[in-house]
PDB file of C-alpha atoms and ligand atoms in Angstrom:
ATOM      1  CA  MET A   1      -0.642  20.084  18.844  1.00 84.00           C
ATOM      2  CA  ASN A   2      -0.803  16.038  18.569  1.00 94.00           C
ATOM      3  CA  GLU A   3      -2.716  15.215  14.909  1.00 97.00           C
ATOM      4  CA  ILE A   4      -3.003  16.931  11.724  1.00 98.00           C
ATOM      5  CA  LYS A   5      -4.476  16.033   8.371  1.00 98.00           C
ATOM      6  CA  VAL A   6      -2.955  17.675   4.962  1.00 98.00           C
ATOM      7  CA  PHE A   7      -4.176  17.732   1.708  1.00 98.00           C
ATOM      8  CA  SER A   8      -1.327  16.811  -1.055  1.00 98.00           C
ATOM      9  CA  PRO A   9      -2.155  17.483  -4.179  1.00 98.00           C
ATOM     10  CA  ALA A  10      -1.294  16.136  -7.823  1.00 98.00           C
ATOM     11  CA  SER A  11       0.993  17.477  -9.787  1.00 98.00           C
ATOM     12  CA  VAL A  12       1.776  17.358 -13.491  1.00 98.00           C
ATOM     13  CA  ALA A  13       5.606  17.440 -14.410  1.00 98.00           C
ATOM     14  CA  ASN A  14       8.241  17.972 -17.529  1.00 98.00           C
ATOM     15  CA  LEU A  15       5.411  20.174 -19.211  1.00 98.00           C
ATOM     16  CA  SER A  16       6.858  18.927 -22.255  1.00 98.00           C
ATOM     17  CA  CYS A  17       9.874  20.750 -22.217  1.00 98.00           C
ATOM     18  CA  GLY A  18      11.396  20.344 -18.852  1.00 98.00           C
ATOM     19  CA  TYR A  19      11.893  17.022 -18.713  1.00 97.00           C
ATOM     20  CA  ASP A  20      12.956  16.106 -14.965  1.00 97.00           C
ATOM     21  CA  ILE A  21      13.240  19.948 -14.202  1.00 98.00           C
ATOM     22  CA  LEU A  22       9.293  21.769 -14.324  1.00 98.00           C
ATOM     23  CA  GLY A  23       6.965  21.282 -12.137  1.00 98.00           C
ATOM     24  CA  ALA A  24       3.238  22.327 -11.759  1.00 98.00           C
ATOM     25  CA  CYS A  25       0.656  22.096  -8.654  1.00 98.00           C
ATOM     26  CA  LEU A  26      -2.847  20.991  -9.182  1.00 98.00           C
ATOM     27  CA  ASP A  27      -5.612  21.601  -6.822  1.00 97.00           C
ATOM     28  CA  GLY A  28      -9.060  19.364  -6.009  1.00 95.00           C
ATOM     29  CA  ILE A  29      -7.656  15.877  -6.899  1.00 97.00           C
ATOM     30  CA  GLY A  30      -4.740  14.672  -4.068  1.00 98.00           C
ATOM     31  CA  ASP A  31      -4.555  12.535  -1.070  1.00 98.00           C
ATOM     32  CA  GLU A  32      -5.456  13.544   2.144  1.00 98.00           C
ATOM     33  CA  ILE A  33      -2.264  12.380   4.702  1.00 98.00           C
ATOM     34  CA  THR A  34      -3.324  12.206   9.005  1.00 98.00           C
ATOM     35  CA  VAL A  35      -0.397  11.701  11.123  1.00 98.00           C
ATOM     36  CA  ARG A  36      -0.399  11.708  14.878  1.00 97.00           C
ATOM     37  CA  LYS A  37       2.282  12.102  17.165  1.00 96.00           C
ATOM     38  CA  THR A  38       2.957   8.640  19.782  1.00 96.00           C
ATOM     39  CA  LYS A  39       5.292   7.880  22.435  1.00 93.00           C
ATOM     40  CA  ASN A  40       6.589   4.968  20.834  1.00 90.00           C
ATOM     41  CA  LYS A  41       9.443   6.115  19.066  1.00 89.00           C
ATOM     42  CA  GLU A  42       8.589   4.314  15.883  1.00 93.00           C
ATOM     43  CA  ILE A  43       6.777   5.373  12.606  1.00 96.00           C
ATOM     44  CA  LYS A  44       3.853   3.153  11.987  1.00 96.00           C
ATOM     45  CA  ILE A  45       1.306   3.479   8.818  1.00 97.00           C
ATOM     46  CA  ASN A  46      -1.735   2.162  10.549  1.00 96.00           C
ATOM     47  CA  LYS A  47      -4.259   2.312   7.412  1.00 96.00           C
ATOM     48  CA  VAL A  48      -4.171   2.873   3.404  1.00 97.00           C
ATOM     49  CA  SER A  49      -7.316   3.886   2.032  1.00 97.00           C
ATOM     50  CA  GLY A  50      -8.474   4.721  -1.590  1.00 97.00           C
ATOM     51  CA  GLN A  51      -5.519   2.277  -3.630  1.00 95.00           C
ATOM     52  CA  LYS A  52      -4.368  -1.388  -2.526  1.00 94.00           C
ATOM     53  CA  LEU A  53      -0.953  -0.164  -1.258  1.00 95.00           C
ATOM     54  CA  SER A  54       1.908  -1.858   1.374  1.00 95.00           C
ATOM     55  CA  LYS A  55       1.135  -0.392   4.922  1.00 96.00           C
ATOM     56  CA  ASN A  56       5.074  -1.322   5.661  1.00 97.00           C
ATOM     57  CA  VAL A  57       7.115   1.794   5.906  1.00 96.00           C
ATOM     58  CA  ARG A  58      10.111   0.423   4.105  1.00 96.00           C
ATOM     59  CA  LYS A  59       7.652  -0.298   0.926  1.00 95.00           C
ATOM     60  CA  ASN A  60       5.475   2.983   1.074  1.00 97.00           C
ATOM     61  CA  VAL A  61       6.458   6.077  -0.339  1.00 97.00           C
ATOM     62  CA  ALA A  62       4.966   7.868   3.008  1.00 98.00           C
ATOM     63  CA  GLY A  63       6.835   5.877   5.301  1.00 97.00           C
ATOM     64  CA  VAL A  64      10.072   5.779   3.092  1.00 97.00           C
ATOM     65  CA  SER A  65      10.095   9.670   3.128  1.00 98.00           C
ATOM     66  CA  ALA A  66       9.513   9.990   6.347  1.00 97.00           C
ATOM     67  CA  VAL A  67      12.038   7.683   7.662  1.00 96.00           C
ATOM     68  CA  ALA A  68      14.650   9.630   6.095  1.00 96.00           C
ATOM     69  CA  PHE A  69      13.371  12.747   7.340  1.00 97.00           C
ATOM     70  CA  LEU A  70      13.266  11.180  10.999  1.00 96.00           C
ATOM     71  CA  ASN A  71      16.917  10.142  10.929  1.00 94.00           C
ATOM     72  CA  ASP A  72      18.046  13.425  10.426  1.00 94.00           C
ATOM     73  CA  ILE A  73      16.402  15.339  13.005  1.00 92.00           C
ATOM     74  CA  LYS A  74      16.485  14.368  16.786  1.00 85.00           C
ATOM     75  CA  VAL A  75      12.673  13.933  18.130  1.00 93.00           C
ATOM     76  CA  ASP A  76      11.822  11.847  20.922  1.00 91.00           C
ATOM     77  CA  CYS A  77       8.456  10.430  19.388  1.00 95.00           C
ATOM     78  CA  GLY A  78       6.944   8.682  16.800  1.00 95.00           C
ATOM     79  CA  PHE A  79       4.642   8.558  14.074  1.00 97.00           C
ATOM     80  CA  GLU A  80       1.387   7.411  12.959  1.00 97.00           C
ATOM     81  CA  ILE A  81       0.549   7.697   9.452  1.00 98.00           C
ATOM     82  CA  GLU A  82      -3.149   7.270   7.568  1.00 98.00           C
ATOM     83  CA  ILE A  83      -3.011   7.785   3.944  1.00 98.00           C
ATOM     84  CA  LYS A  84      -6.752   8.209   2.085  1.00 98.00           C
ATOM     85  CA  LYS A  85      -5.384   7.674  -1.747  1.00 98.00           C
ATOM     86  CA  GLY A  86      -6.916  10.091  -4.077  1.00 97.00           C
ATOM     87  CA  ILE A  87      -4.145   9.559  -7.032  1.00 96.00           C
ATOM     88  CA  LYS A  88      -3.898   6.019  -8.339  1.00 94.00           C
ATOM     89  CA  PRO A  89      -0.690   5.068  -8.526  1.00 93.00           C
ATOM     90  CA  GLY A  90       1.108   5.163 -12.117  1.00 92.00           C
ATOM     91  CA  SER A  91      -1.487   7.602 -13.770  1.00 94.00           C
ATOM     92  CA  GLY A  92       1.829  10.257 -14.458  1.00 95.00           C
ATOM     93  CA  ILE A  93       0.069  12.948 -12.198  1.00 97.00           C
ATOM     94  CA  GLY A  94       2.573  12.203  -9.169  1.00 97.00           C
ATOM     95  CA  SER A  95       0.572   9.820  -7.176  1.00 96.00           C
ATOM     96  CA  SER A  96       3.575   8.990  -4.948  1.00 96.00           C
ATOM     97  CA  ALA A  97       4.508  12.530  -5.036  1.00 98.00           C
ATOM     98  CA  ALA A  98       1.561  13.180  -3.497  1.00 98.00           C
ATOM     99  CA  SER A  99       1.895  10.204  -0.153  1.00 98.00           C
ATOM    100  CA  ALA A 100       5.784  11.194   0.156  1.00 98.00           C
ATOM    101  CA  ALA A 101       5.746  15.130   0.581  1.00 98.00           C
ATOM    102  CA  GLY A 102       2.304  15.044   2.257  1.00 98.00           C
ATOM    103  CA  SER A 103       3.533  12.794   5.092  1.00 98.00           C
ATOM    104  CA  VAL A 104       6.471  14.569   5.552  1.00 98.00           C
ATOM    105  CA  PHE A 105       5.052  18.087   5.276  1.00 98.00           C
ATOM    106  CA  ALA A 106       2.802  17.186   8.220  1.00 98.00           C
ATOM    107  CA  ILE A 107       5.674  15.597  10.191  1.00 98.00           C
ATOM    108  CA  ASN A 108       7.449  18.919  10.042  1.00 98.00           C
ATOM    109  CA  GLU A 109       4.132  20.674  11.027  1.00 97.00           C
ATOM    110  CA  LEU A 110       3.716  18.462  13.836  1.00 97.00           C
ATOM    111  CA  LEU A 111       7.465  19.165  15.418  1.00 96.00           C
ATOM    112  CA  GLY A 112       6.405  22.937  14.655  1.00 95.00           C
ATOM    113  CA  LYS A 113       8.532  23.300  11.694  1.00 96.00           C
ATOM    114  CA  PRO A 114      11.815  22.808  11.992  1.00 96.00           C
ATOM    115  CA  LEU A 115      12.829  22.915   8.066  1.00 97.00           C
ATOM    116  CA  SER A 116      11.157  24.982   5.309  1.00 97.00           C
ATOM    117  CA  ASN A 117       8.934  23.381   2.938  1.00 98.00           C
ATOM    118  CA  LYS A 118      12.394  23.551   0.415  1.00 98.00           C
ATOM    119  CA  ASP A 119      14.407  21.546   2.536  1.00 97.00           C
ATOM    120  CA  LEU A 120      11.887  18.997   3.183  1.00 98.00           C
ATOM    121  CA  ILE A 121      12.128  18.272  -0.896  1.00 98.00           C
ATOM    122  CA  LYS A 122      14.906  16.102  -0.469  1.00 97.00           C
ATOM    123  CA  TYR A 123      13.358  13.885   1.958  1.00 98.00           C
ATOM    124  CA  ALA A 124       9.799  13.563  -0.284  1.00 98.00           C
ATOM    125  CA  ALA A 125      12.586  12.677  -3.264  1.00 97.00           C
ATOM    126  CA  GLU A 126      13.712   9.673  -1.129  1.00 96.00           C
ATOM    127  CA  GLY A 127       9.691   8.083  -1.859  1.00 95.00           C
ATOM    128  CA  GLU A 128      10.286   8.693  -5.418  1.00 94.00           C
ATOM    129  CA  LYS A 129      13.278   6.948  -5.486  1.00 95.00           C
ATOM    130  CA  ALA A 130      11.431   3.815  -3.487  1.00 93.00           C
ATOM    131  CA  ALA A 131       8.887   3.816  -5.890  1.00 90.00           C
ATOM    132  CA  CYS A 132      10.385   4.144  -9.496  1.00 89.00           C
ATOM    133  CA  GLY A 133      14.103   3.958  -8.656  1.00 89.00           C
ATOM    134  CA  SER A 134      15.286   7.271  -9.106  1.00 89.00           C
ATOM    135  CA  ALA A 135      15.274  10.371  -6.759  1.00 93.00           C
ATOM    136  CA  ILE A 136      13.144  12.242  -9.014  1.00 95.00           C
ATOM    137  CA  TYR A 137      12.468  15.934  -7.814  1.00 98.00           C
ATOM    138  CA  ASP A 138      10.098  17.956  -9.994  1.00 98.00           C
ATOM    139  CA  ASN A 139       7.006  16.402  -8.860  1.00 98.00           C
ATOM    140  CA  VAL A 140       7.756  16.681  -4.827  1.00 98.00           C
ATOM    141  CA  ALA A 141       9.049  20.020  -5.774  1.00 98.00           C
ATOM    142  CA  ALA A 142       5.988  21.015  -7.095  1.00 98.00           C
ATOM    143  CA  VAL A 143       3.810  19.892  -4.212  1.00 98.00           C
ATOM    144  CA  LEU A 144       5.864  21.016  -1.595  1.00 98.00           C
ATOM    145  CA  LEU A 145       6.700  24.679  -2.855  1.00 98.00           C
ATOM    146  CA  GLY A 146       3.109  24.972  -5.211  1.00 98.00           C
ATOM    147  CA  GLY A 147       2.961  26.676  -8.246  1.00 98.00           C
ATOM    148  CA  PHE A 148       5.183  26.301 -10.699  1.00 98.00           C
ATOM    149  CA  THR A 149       8.772  25.028 -10.134  1.00 98.00           C
ATOM    150  CA  LEU A 150      11.898  24.589 -11.553  1.00 98.00           C
ATOM    151  CA  VAL A 151      14.598  22.060 -10.318  1.00 98.00           C
ATOM    152  CA  ARG A 152      18.253  23.563 -11.450  1.00 98.00           C
ATOM    153  CA  GLU A 153      19.680  20.562  -9.351  1.00 96.00           C
ATOM    154  CA  LYS A 154      18.830  19.064  -6.344  1.00 93.00           C
ATOM    155  CA  ASN A 155      19.865  21.750  -3.613  1.00 93.00           C
ATOM    156  CA  ASP A 156      19.075  24.402  -6.023  1.00 97.00           C
ATOM    157  CA  ILE A 157      14.844  24.503  -6.762  1.00 98.00           C
ATOM    158  CA  ILE A 158      13.480  27.570  -7.517  1.00 98.00           C
ATOM    159  CA  LYS A 159       9.910  28.237  -7.532  1.00 98.00           C
ATOM    160  CA  LEU A 160       9.100  29.931 -10.715  1.00 98.00           C
ATOM    161  CA  ASN A 161       6.155  32.863 -11.254  1.00 98.00           C
ATOM    162  CA  SER A 162       2.844  31.312 -11.369  1.00 96.00           C
ATOM    163  CA  PRO A 163       0.298  33.322 -13.826  1.00 95.00           C
ATOM    164  CA  ILE A 164      -2.918  33.002 -11.713  1.00 88.00           C
ATOM    165  CA  GLY A 165      -4.932  32.026 -15.191  1.00 93.00           C
ATOM    166  CA  LEU A 166      -3.411  29.539 -16.370  1.00 97.00           C
ATOM    167  CA  ALA A 167      -5.648  25.978 -16.170  1.00 98.00           C
ATOM    168  CA  PHE A 168      -5.048  22.424 -16.483  1.00 98.00           C
ATOM    169  CA  THR A 169      -7.674  19.708 -17.945  1.00 98.00           C
ATOM    170  CA  ILE A 170      -6.124  16.876 -17.390  1.00 98.00           C
ATOM    171  CA  LEU A 171      -6.743  13.322 -19.362  1.00 97.00           C
ATOM    172  CA  HIS A 172      -6.072  10.072 -17.168  1.00 96.00           C
ATOM    173  CA  PRO A 173      -6.776   7.041 -19.649  1.00 95.00           C
ATOM    174  CA  GLN A 174      -6.864   4.277 -16.788  1.00 92.00           C
ATOM    175  CA  ILE A 175      -4.158   2.419 -18.232  1.00 89.00           C
ATOM    176  CA  GLU A 176      -0.852   1.713 -15.416  1.00 85.00           C
ATOM    177  CA  VAL A 177       2.094   2.990 -16.948  1.00 87.00           C
ATOM    178  CA  LYS A 178       4.807   2.350 -14.451  1.00 90.00           C
ATOM    179  CA  THR A 179       7.471   5.381 -13.976  1.00 90.00           C
ATOM    180  CA  SER A 180      10.266   3.262 -14.093  1.00 91.00           C
ATOM    181  CA  ASP A 181       9.077   1.535 -17.457  1.00 92.00           C
ATOM    182  CA  SER A 182       8.127   4.845 -19.004  1.00 93.00           C
ATOM    183  CA  ARG A 183      11.619   5.970 -18.216  1.00 94.00           C
ATOM    184  CA  ALA A 184      13.729   3.194 -19.666  1.00 92.00           C
ATOM    185  CA  LEU A 185      12.210   3.847 -22.828  1.00 93.00           C
ATOM    186  CA  ILE A 186      14.123   7.531 -23.133  1.00 93.00           C
ATOM    187  CA  LYS A 187      17.470   7.998 -25.115  1.00 91.00           C
ATOM    188  CA  LYS A 188      20.109   8.326 -23.194  1.00 91.00           C
ATOM    189  CA  VAL A 189      21.923  10.677 -25.939  1.00 96.00           C
ATOM    190  CA  VAL A 190      20.385  13.469 -27.902  1.00 96.00           C
ATOM    191  CA  SER A 191      22.191  15.539 -30.412  1.00 97.00           C
ATOM    192  CA  LEU A 192      23.330  19.070 -29.868  1.00 98.00           C
ATOM    193  CA  GLU A 193      20.767  20.044 -32.400  1.00 98.00           C
ATOM    194  CA  THR A 194      17.874  19.082 -30.273  1.00 97.00           C
ATOM    195  CA  MET A 195      19.404  19.981 -27.192  1.00 97.00           C
ATOM    196  CA  VAL A 196      19.768  23.698 -28.491  1.00 98.00           C
ATOM    197  CA  LYS A 197      15.775  23.212 -29.259  1.00 98.00           C
ATOM    198  CA  GLN A 198      14.519  21.981 -25.893  1.00 98.00           C
ATOM    199  CA  SER A 199      16.744  24.432 -24.189  1.00 98.00           C
ATOM    200  CA  ALA A 200      15.292  27.322 -26.513  1.00 98.00           C
ATOM    201  CA  ASN A 201      11.545  26.224 -25.432  1.00 98.00           C
ATOM    202  CA  LEU A 202      12.691  25.308 -21.762  1.00 98.00           C
ATOM    203  CA  GLY A 203      14.447  29.004 -21.723  1.00 98.00           C
ATOM    204  CA  ALA A 204      11.058  30.686 -23.413  1.00 98.00           C
ATOM    205  CA  PHE A 205       8.805  29.051 -21.234  1.00 98.00           C
ATOM    206  CA  VAL A 206      10.077  30.479 -17.858  1.00 98.00           C
ATOM    207  CA  SER A 207      10.000  33.714 -19.487  1.00 98.00           C
ATOM    208  CA  GLY A 208       6.454  33.417 -20.239  1.00 98.00           C
ATOM    209  CA  LEU A 209       5.785  32.722 -16.478  1.00 98.00           C
ATOM    210  CA  TYR A 210       7.234  36.106 -15.994  1.00 98.00           C
ATOM    211  CA  THR A 211       6.155  38.033 -18.228  1.00 98.00           C
ATOM    212  CA  GLU A 212       2.880  36.236 -18.299  1.00 97.00           C
ATOM    213  CA  ASP A 213       2.594  35.928 -21.869  1.00 97.00           C
ATOM    214  CA  TYR A 214       0.391  32.994 -22.146  1.00 97.00           C
ATOM    215  CA  GLU A 215       1.127  32.713 -26.454  1.00 97.00           C
ATOM    216  CA  LEU A 216       4.447  32.349 -25.516  1.00 98.00           C
ATOM    217  CA  ILE A 217       4.357  29.752 -22.476  1.00 98.00           C
ATOM    218  CA  GLY A 218       2.356  28.224 -25.399  1.00 97.00           C
ATOM    219  CA  ARG A 219       4.205  27.777 -28.408  1.00 97.00           C
ATOM    220  CA  SER A 220       7.468  26.954 -25.846  1.00 98.00           C
ATOM    221  CA  MET A 221       5.712  23.767 -24.653  1.00 98.00           C
ATOM    222  CA  LYS A 222       7.314  21.510 -27.269  1.00 97.00           C
ATOM    223  CA  ASP A 223       8.655  18.326 -26.344  1.00 97.00           C
ATOM    224  CA  ILE A 224      11.257  16.891 -29.439  1.00 97.00           C
ATOM    225  CA  VAL A 225      12.996  14.714 -26.941  1.00 97.00           C
ATOM    226  CA  ILE A 226      10.750  12.442 -24.753  1.00 97.00           C
ATOM    227  CA  GLU A 227       6.986  12.794 -26.224  1.00 97.00           C
ATOM    228  CA  PRO A 228       8.429  11.029 -29.305  1.00 96.00           C
ATOM    229  CA  LEU A 229       9.170   7.982 -27.467  1.00 96.00           C
ATOM    230  CA  ARG A 230       6.419   7.895 -24.743  1.00 96.00           C
ATOM    231  CA  SER A 231       3.399   8.886 -26.661  1.00 96.00           C
ATOM    232  CA  ILE A 232       3.152   5.565 -27.909  1.00 93.00           C
ATOM    233  CA  LEU A 233       1.720   4.208 -24.383  1.00 92.00           C
ATOM    234  CA  ILE A 234      -1.245   6.836 -24.801  1.00 93.00           C
ATOM    235  CA  PRO A 235      -4.713   5.550 -27.125  1.00 91.00           C
ATOM    236  CA  ASP A 236      -4.595   8.242 -29.817  1.00 92.00           C
ATOM    237  CA  PHE A 237      -2.388  10.555 -28.587  1.00 95.00           C
ATOM    238  CA  GLU A 238      -1.730  12.769 -31.571  1.00 96.00           C
ATOM    239  CA  LYS A 239      -5.883  13.113 -31.809  1.00 95.00           C
ATOM    240  CA  LEU A 240      -6.064  14.223 -28.704  1.00 96.00           C
ATOM    241  CA  LYS A 241      -3.399  16.557 -29.102  1.00 97.00           C
ATOM    242  CA  LYS A 242      -5.337  18.166 -32.075  1.00 96.00           C
ATOM    243  CA  ILE A 243      -8.565  18.147 -30.221  1.00 96.00           C
ATOM    244  CA  CYS A 244      -7.275  20.339 -27.420  1.00 97.00           C
ATOM    245  CA  TYR A 245      -5.089  23.052 -29.759  1.00 97.00           C
ATOM    246  CA  SER A 246      -8.523  23.258 -32.306  1.00 96.00           C
ATOM    247  CA  ASN A 247     -10.384  24.224 -28.530  1.00 96.00           C
ATOM    248  CA  GLY A 248      -7.773  26.789 -28.000  1.00 96.00           C
ATOM    249  CA  ALA A 249      -5.243  24.873 -25.501  1.00 98.00           C
ATOM    250  CA  LEU A 250      -1.946  26.822 -25.134  1.00 98.00           C
ATOM    251  CA  GLY A 251      -0.347  23.638 -24.719  1.00 98.00           C
ATOM    252  CA  PHE A 252      -0.664  20.085 -24.741  1.00 98.00           C
ATOM    253  CA  GLY A 253       1.797  17.553 -23.788  1.00 98.00           C
ATOM    254  CA  ILE A 254       2.456  14.533 -21.299  1.00 98.00           C
ATOM    255  CA  SER A 255       1.963  14.706 -18.163  1.00 98.00           C
ATOM    256  CA  GLY A 256       5.074  12.945 -15.933  1.00 97.00           C
ATOM    257  CA  SER A 257       5.786  10.062 -17.146  1.00 95.00           C
ATOM    258  CA  GLY A 258       2.265   9.386 -18.791  1.00 95.00           C
ATOM    259  CA  PRO A 259      -0.467   8.258 -19.873  1.00 95.00           C
ATOM    260  CA  SER A 260      -2.036  11.129 -18.247  1.00 97.00           C
ATOM    261  CA  VAL A 261      -1.823  14.287 -20.859  1.00 97.00           C
ATOM    262  CA  PHE A 262      -2.927  17.641 -20.041  1.00 98.00           C
ATOM    263  CA  ALA A 263      -3.794  20.361 -21.960  1.00 98.00           C
ATOM    264  CA  LEU A 264      -2.859  24.078 -20.628  1.00 98.00           C
ATOM    265  CA  SER A 265      -5.393  26.858 -20.868  1.00 98.00           C
ATOM    266  CA  ASN A 266      -6.227  30.541 -20.279  1.00 97.00           C
ATOM    267  CA  GLY A 267      -8.738  30.164 -17.859  1.00 96.00           C
ATOM    268  CA  ILE A 268     -10.794  27.451 -16.484  1.00 96.00           C
ATOM    269  CA  ILE A 269     -13.689  28.193 -18.926  1.00 97.00           C
ATOM    270  CA  GLN A 270     -11.524  27.216 -21.550  1.00 97.00           C
ATOM    271  CA  ALA A 271     -10.001  24.200 -19.830  1.00 98.00           C
ATOM    272  CA  LYS A 272     -13.501  22.940 -19.247  1.00 97.00           C
ATOM    273  CA  LYS A 273     -14.413  23.354 -22.917  1.00 97.00           C
ATOM    274  CA  ILE A 274     -11.514  21.469 -23.997  1.00 98.00           C
ATOM    275  CA  SER A 275     -12.398  18.703 -20.995  1.00 97.00           C
ATOM    276  CA  GLN A 276     -15.843  18.434 -22.903  1.00 97.00           C
ATOM    277  CA  SER A 277     -14.116  17.844 -26.137  1.00 96.00           C
ATOM    278  CA  LEU A 278     -11.560  14.948 -24.696  1.00 95.00           C
ATOM    279  CA  GLU A 279     -14.785  13.134 -23.187  1.00 94.00           C
ATOM    280  CA  LYS A 280     -16.248  13.092 -26.065  1.00 92.00           C
ATOM    281  CA  LYS A 281     -13.226  11.550 -28.087  1.00 89.00           C
ATOM    282  CA  TYR A 282     -12.327   8.935 -25.464  1.00 89.00           C
ATOM    283  CA  LYS A 283     -15.590   7.721 -24.749  1.00 90.00           C
ATOM    284  CA  LYS A 284     -16.091   6.287 -28.206  1.00 88.00           C
ATOM    285  CA  LEU A 285     -12.495   4.248 -27.458  1.00 86.00           C
ATOM    286  CA  ASN A 286     -13.956   2.258 -24.646  1.00 86.00           C
ATOM    287  CA  ILE A 287     -10.951   2.634 -22.257  1.00 89.00           C
ATOM    288  CA  PRO A 288     -12.159   4.183 -18.858  1.00 92.00           C
ATOM    289  CA  PHE A 289     -10.799   7.337 -17.979  1.00 94.00           C
ATOM    290  CA  ASP A 290     -11.093  10.238 -15.435  1.00 94.00           C
ATOM    291  CA  ILE A 291     -11.072  13.896 -16.809  1.00 97.00           C
ATOM    292  CA  HIS A 292     -10.322  16.928 -14.265  1.00 97.00           C
ATOM    293  CA  CYS A 293      -9.736  20.332 -15.045  1.00 97.00           C
ATOM    294  CA  SER A 294      -7.958  22.622 -12.292  1.00 97.00           C
ATOM    295  CA  TYR A 295      -6.167  25.904 -11.860  1.00 97.00           C
ATOM    296  CA  VAL A 296      -2.547  25.799 -10.995  1.00 97.00           C
ATOM    297  CA  ASN A 297      -1.706  25.633  -7.268  1.00 97.00           C
ATOM    298  CA  ASN A 298      -0.259  28.142  -5.711  1.00 97.00           C
ATOM    299  CA  LEU A 299      -0.169  26.897  -2.491  1.00 97.00           C
ATOM    300  CA  GLY A 300       0.850  23.364  -2.324  1.00 98.00           C
ATOM    301  CA  VAL A 301       0.212  20.767   0.429  1.00 98.00           C
ATOM    302  CA  ARG A 302      -1.964  22.210   2.591  1.00 98.00           C
ATOM    303  CA  ILE A 303      -2.941  21.950   6.433  1.00 98.00           C
ATOM    304  CA  ILE A 304      -7.097  20.780   6.497  1.00 97.00           C
ATOM    305  CA  ASP A 305      -7.414  19.678  10.175  1.00 94.00           C
ATOM    306  CA  LEU A 306      -5.377  20.179  13.419  1.00 94.00           C
ATOM    307  CA  LYS A 307      -6.294  18.876  16.710  1.00 91.00           C
TER     308      LYS A 307
HETATM  309  N1  HSE B 401       9.979  13.559 -14.580  1.00 66.38           N
HETATM  310  C1  HSE B 401       9.474  12.417 -14.481  1.00 66.38           C
HETATM  311  C2  HSE B 401       9.727  11.536 -15.605  1.00 66.38           C
HETATM  312  C3  HSE B 401       8.454  12.404 -13.368  1.00 66.38           C
HETATM  313  O1  HSE B 401       8.894  12.263 -16.934  1.00 66.38           O
HETATM  314  O2  HSE B 401       9.974  10.409 -15.973  1.00 66.38           O
HETATM  315  C4  HSE B 401       8.201  11.207 -13.015  1.00 66.38           C
HETATM  316  O3  HSE B 401       6.846  11.300 -12.277  1.00 66.38           O
END
């Protein structure tokens, strides 16, 4: 096996109550990464299509994560990487995570899987660090493990139960929000009362995933810490929230660091109904946007071709 093509999906981080802790993997939108083994012992990025991004392995997150991985394991070959971006950088649905996780997953497969997907998370997080200055684990964990994931700490990442009926609607207003800028908006200190409320929601959300109690999942998706500060970045945030809840959403929030927002629904039909209402609203604002509906992708990054 000398060549592999993988589909590395988009993801939603935070899920309102779990800043830097929770993630969920999406389907149908993502990057395609092709990796070839070479005799020459170096890592090269041959081609990037879909978005204007650097081919320099020290600047492109797919290169950074691959270099971090190969610094730790001994191999007697090199790798050429091709990236077909399906996710816009700065969209809030894990663009850098998809490229970083996809590249280490593909290399690991070509090497006969010396590491588990869980072991690869730390290398993909190096890509995140190159992209925004912090090694954030929530998106890369969701991409590499699939389903819903929880980062307890960087070496203790848990795949949670993922009820199969849950579906996302993602609205991406096409304004770029850099993760580093969006992180800079957040206050570094919260009150004890706030900490208690946010932790109660996080615990209840996880319980809801295991008992498959959709109402509990929905009412736990509250963010009293980050959302009030970041929502100013998103045109008509409060109106979008109202539209989603009045159309039956279980929960609504900012996807990762924004500007994308998401609604969580019971089933894809509900998700599509919400998508139509959001579309109607956003068309009036004169801001270009994308809308996407997806079940939770329980598999995560996957192989689409092998040669
Ligand atoms: N948890 C991160 C944040 C995700 O909200 O900043 C960024 O992709």
